[in-house]
mmCIF file with all atom_site columns, C-alpha atoms in Angstrom:
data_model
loop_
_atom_site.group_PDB
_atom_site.id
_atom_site.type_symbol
_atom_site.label_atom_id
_atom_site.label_alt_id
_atom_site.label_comp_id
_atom_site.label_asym_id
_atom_site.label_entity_id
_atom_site.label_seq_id
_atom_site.pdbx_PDB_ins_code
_atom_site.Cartn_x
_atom_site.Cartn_y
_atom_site.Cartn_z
_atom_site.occupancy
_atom_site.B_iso_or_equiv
_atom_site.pdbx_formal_charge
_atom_site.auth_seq_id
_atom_site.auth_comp_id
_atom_site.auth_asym_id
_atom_site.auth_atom_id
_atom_site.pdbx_PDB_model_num
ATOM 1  C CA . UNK A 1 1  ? 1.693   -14.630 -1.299  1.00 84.00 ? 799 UNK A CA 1
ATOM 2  C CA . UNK A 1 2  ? 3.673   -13.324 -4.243  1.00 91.00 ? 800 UNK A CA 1
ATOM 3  C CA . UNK A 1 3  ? 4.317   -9.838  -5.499  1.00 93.00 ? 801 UNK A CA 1
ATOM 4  C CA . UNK A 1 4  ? 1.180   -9.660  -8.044  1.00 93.00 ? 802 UNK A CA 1
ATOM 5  C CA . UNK A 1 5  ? -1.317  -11.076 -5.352  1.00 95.00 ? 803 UNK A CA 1
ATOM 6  C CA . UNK A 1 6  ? -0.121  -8.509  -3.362  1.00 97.00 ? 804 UNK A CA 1
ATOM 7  C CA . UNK A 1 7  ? -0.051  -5.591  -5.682  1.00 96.00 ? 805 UNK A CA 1
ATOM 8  C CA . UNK A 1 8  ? -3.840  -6.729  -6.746  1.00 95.00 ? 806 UNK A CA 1
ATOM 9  C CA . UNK A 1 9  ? -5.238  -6.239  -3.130  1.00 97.00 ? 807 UNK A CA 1
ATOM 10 C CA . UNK A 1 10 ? -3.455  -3.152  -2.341  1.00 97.00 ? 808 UNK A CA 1
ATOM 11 C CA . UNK A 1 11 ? -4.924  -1.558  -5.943  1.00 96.00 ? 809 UNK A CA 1
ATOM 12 C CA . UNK A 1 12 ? -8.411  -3.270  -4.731  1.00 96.00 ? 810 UNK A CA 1
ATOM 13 C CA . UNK A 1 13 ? -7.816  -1.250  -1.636  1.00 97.00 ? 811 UNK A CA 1
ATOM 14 C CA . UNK A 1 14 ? -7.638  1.970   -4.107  1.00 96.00 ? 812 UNK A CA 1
ATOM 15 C CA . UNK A 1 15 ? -10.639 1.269   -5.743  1.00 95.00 ? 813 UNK A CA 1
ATOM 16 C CA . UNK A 1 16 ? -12.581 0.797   -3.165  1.00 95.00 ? 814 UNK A CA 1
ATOM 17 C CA . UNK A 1 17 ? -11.458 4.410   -2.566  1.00 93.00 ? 815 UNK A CA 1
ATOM 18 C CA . UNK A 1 18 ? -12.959 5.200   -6.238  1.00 95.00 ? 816 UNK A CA 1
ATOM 19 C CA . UNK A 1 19 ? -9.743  5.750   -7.219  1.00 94.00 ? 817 UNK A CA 1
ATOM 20 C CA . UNK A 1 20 ? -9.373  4.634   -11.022 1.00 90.00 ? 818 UNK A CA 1
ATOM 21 C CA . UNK A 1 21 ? -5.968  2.837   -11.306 1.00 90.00 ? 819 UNK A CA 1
ATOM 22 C CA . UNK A 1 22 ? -4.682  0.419   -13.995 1.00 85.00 ? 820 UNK A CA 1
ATOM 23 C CA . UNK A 1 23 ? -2.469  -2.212  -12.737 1.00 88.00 ? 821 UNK A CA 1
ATOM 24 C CA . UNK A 1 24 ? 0.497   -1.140  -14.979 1.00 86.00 ? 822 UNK A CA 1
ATOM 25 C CA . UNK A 1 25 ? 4.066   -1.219  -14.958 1.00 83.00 ? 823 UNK A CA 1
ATOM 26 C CA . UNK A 1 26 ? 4.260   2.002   -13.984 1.00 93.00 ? 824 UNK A CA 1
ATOM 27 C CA . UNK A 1 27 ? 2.148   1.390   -10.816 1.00 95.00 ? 825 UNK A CA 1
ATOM 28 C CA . UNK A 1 28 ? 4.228   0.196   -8.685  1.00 95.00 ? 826 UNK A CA 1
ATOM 29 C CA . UNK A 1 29 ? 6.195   3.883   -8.885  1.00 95.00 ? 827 UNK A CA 1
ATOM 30 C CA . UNK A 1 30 ? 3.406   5.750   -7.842  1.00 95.00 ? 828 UNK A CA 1
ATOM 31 C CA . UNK A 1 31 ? 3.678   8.022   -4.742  1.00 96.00 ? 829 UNK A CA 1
ATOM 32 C CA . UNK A 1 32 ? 0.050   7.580   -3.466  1.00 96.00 ? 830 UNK A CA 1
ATOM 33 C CA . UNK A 1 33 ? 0.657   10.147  -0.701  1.00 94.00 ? 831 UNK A CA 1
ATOM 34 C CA . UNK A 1 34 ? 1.768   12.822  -3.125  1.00 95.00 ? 832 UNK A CA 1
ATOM 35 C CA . UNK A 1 35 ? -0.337  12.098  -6.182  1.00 94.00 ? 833 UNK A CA 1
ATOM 36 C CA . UNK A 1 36 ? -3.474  12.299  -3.548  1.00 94.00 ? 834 UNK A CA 1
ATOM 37 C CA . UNK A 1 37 ? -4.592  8.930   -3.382  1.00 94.00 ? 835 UNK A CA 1
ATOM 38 C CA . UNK A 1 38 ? -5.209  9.047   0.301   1.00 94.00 ? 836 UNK A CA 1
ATOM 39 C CA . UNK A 1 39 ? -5.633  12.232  3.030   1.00 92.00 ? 837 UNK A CA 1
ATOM 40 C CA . UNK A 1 40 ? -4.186  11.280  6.432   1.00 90.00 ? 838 UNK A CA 1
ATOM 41 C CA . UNK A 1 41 ? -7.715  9.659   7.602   1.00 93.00 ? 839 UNK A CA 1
ATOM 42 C CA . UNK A 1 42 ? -7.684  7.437   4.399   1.00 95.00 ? 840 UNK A CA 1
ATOM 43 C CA . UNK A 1 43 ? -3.777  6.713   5.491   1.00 94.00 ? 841 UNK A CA 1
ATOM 44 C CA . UNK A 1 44 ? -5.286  5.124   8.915   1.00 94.00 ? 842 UNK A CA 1
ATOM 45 C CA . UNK A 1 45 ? -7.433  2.891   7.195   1.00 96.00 ? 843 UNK A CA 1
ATOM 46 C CA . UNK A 1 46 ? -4.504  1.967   4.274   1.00 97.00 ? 844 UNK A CA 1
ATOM 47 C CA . UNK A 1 47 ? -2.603  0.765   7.327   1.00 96.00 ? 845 UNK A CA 1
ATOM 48 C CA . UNK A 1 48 ? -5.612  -0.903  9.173   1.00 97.00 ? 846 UNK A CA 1
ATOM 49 C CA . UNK A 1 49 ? -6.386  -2.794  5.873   1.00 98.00 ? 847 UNK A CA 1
ATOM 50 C CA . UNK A 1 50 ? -3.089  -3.399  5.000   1.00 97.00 ? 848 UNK A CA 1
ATOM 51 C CA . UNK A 1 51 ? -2.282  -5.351  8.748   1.00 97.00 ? 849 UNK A CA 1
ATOM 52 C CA . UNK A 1 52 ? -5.603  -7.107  8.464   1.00 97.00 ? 850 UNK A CA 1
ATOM 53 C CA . UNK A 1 53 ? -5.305  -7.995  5.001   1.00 96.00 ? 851 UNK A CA 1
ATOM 54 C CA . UNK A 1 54 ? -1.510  -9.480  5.317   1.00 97.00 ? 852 UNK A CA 1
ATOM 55 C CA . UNK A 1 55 ? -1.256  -10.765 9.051   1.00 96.00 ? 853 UNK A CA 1
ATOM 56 C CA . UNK A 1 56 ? 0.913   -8.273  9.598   1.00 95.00 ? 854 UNK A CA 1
ATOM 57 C CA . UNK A 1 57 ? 1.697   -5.246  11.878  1.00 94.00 ? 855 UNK A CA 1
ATOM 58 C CA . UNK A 1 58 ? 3.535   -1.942  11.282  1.00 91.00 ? 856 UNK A CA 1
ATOM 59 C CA . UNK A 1 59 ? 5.909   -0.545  14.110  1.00 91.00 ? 857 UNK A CA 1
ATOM 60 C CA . UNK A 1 60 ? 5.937   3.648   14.055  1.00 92.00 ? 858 UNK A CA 1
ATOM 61 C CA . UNK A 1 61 ? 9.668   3.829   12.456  1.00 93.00 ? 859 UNK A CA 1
ATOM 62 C CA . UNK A 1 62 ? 8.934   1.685   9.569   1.00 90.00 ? 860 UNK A CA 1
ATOM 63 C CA . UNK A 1 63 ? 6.359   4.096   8.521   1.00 92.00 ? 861 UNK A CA 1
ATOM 64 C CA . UNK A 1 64 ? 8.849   6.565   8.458   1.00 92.00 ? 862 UNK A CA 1
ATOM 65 C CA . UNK A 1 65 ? 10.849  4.971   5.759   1.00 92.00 ? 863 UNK A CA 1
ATOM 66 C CA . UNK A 1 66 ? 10.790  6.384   2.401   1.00 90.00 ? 864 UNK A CA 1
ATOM 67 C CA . UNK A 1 67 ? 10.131  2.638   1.027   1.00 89.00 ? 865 UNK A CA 1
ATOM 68 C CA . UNK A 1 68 ? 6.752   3.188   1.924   1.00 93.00 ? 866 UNK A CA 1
ATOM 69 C CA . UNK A 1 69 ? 5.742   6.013   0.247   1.00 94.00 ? 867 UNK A CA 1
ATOM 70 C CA . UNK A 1 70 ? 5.370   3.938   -3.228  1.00 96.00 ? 868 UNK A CA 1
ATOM 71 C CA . UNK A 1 71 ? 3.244   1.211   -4.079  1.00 96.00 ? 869 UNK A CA 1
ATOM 72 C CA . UNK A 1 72 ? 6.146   -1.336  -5.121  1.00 96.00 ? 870 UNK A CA 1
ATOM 73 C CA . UNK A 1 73 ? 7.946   0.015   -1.562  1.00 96.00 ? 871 UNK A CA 1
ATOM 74 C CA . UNK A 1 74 ? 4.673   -0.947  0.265   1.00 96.00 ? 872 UNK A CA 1
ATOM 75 C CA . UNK A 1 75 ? 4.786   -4.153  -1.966  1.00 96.00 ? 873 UNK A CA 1
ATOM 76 C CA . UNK A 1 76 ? 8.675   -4.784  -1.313  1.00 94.00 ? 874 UNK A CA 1
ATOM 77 C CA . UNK A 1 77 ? 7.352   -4.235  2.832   1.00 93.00 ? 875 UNK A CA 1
ATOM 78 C CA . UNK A 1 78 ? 4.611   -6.908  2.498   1.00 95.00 ? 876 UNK A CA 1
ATOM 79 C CA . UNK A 1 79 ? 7.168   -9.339  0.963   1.00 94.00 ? 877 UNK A CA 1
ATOM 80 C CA . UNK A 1 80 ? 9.463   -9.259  3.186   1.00 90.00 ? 878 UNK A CA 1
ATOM 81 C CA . UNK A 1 81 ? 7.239   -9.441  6.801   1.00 85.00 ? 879 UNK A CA 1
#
């Protein structure tokens, strides 16, 4: 899965969330923690969505890196796993 098929189901994620969001070039800068996107409940479900979504699963300390506070960091994460 590239980059844009990526970024498209994380901002489908979002919506769901009835959060309005444009995919931009800006978008993958956003800080979705800090711009209120998601409350710590909505962060549990981010996570649960994002690990079914991808195949993937998160260990604790990699959720404590800053690259996953934006979009493109989640995004860069994703790519990588």
């Amino acid at each position: 899965m590239d980059r844009k098929q990526v970024l498209e189901k994380i901002l489908e994620f979002f919506r769901q969330k009835g959060i309005e969001v444009e995919n931009t070039a800006d978008v993958e800068k956003v800080r979705y923690l800090e711009e209120g996107w998601l409350d710590s409940f909505d962060l549990v479900d981010f996570l649960t969505y994002l690990e079914q979504e991808f195949n993937i699963e998160f260990q604790p300390e990699e959720l404590q890196k800053d690259e996953f506070r934006t979009i493109g960091g989640v995004i860069n994460f994703i790519v990588k796993k």
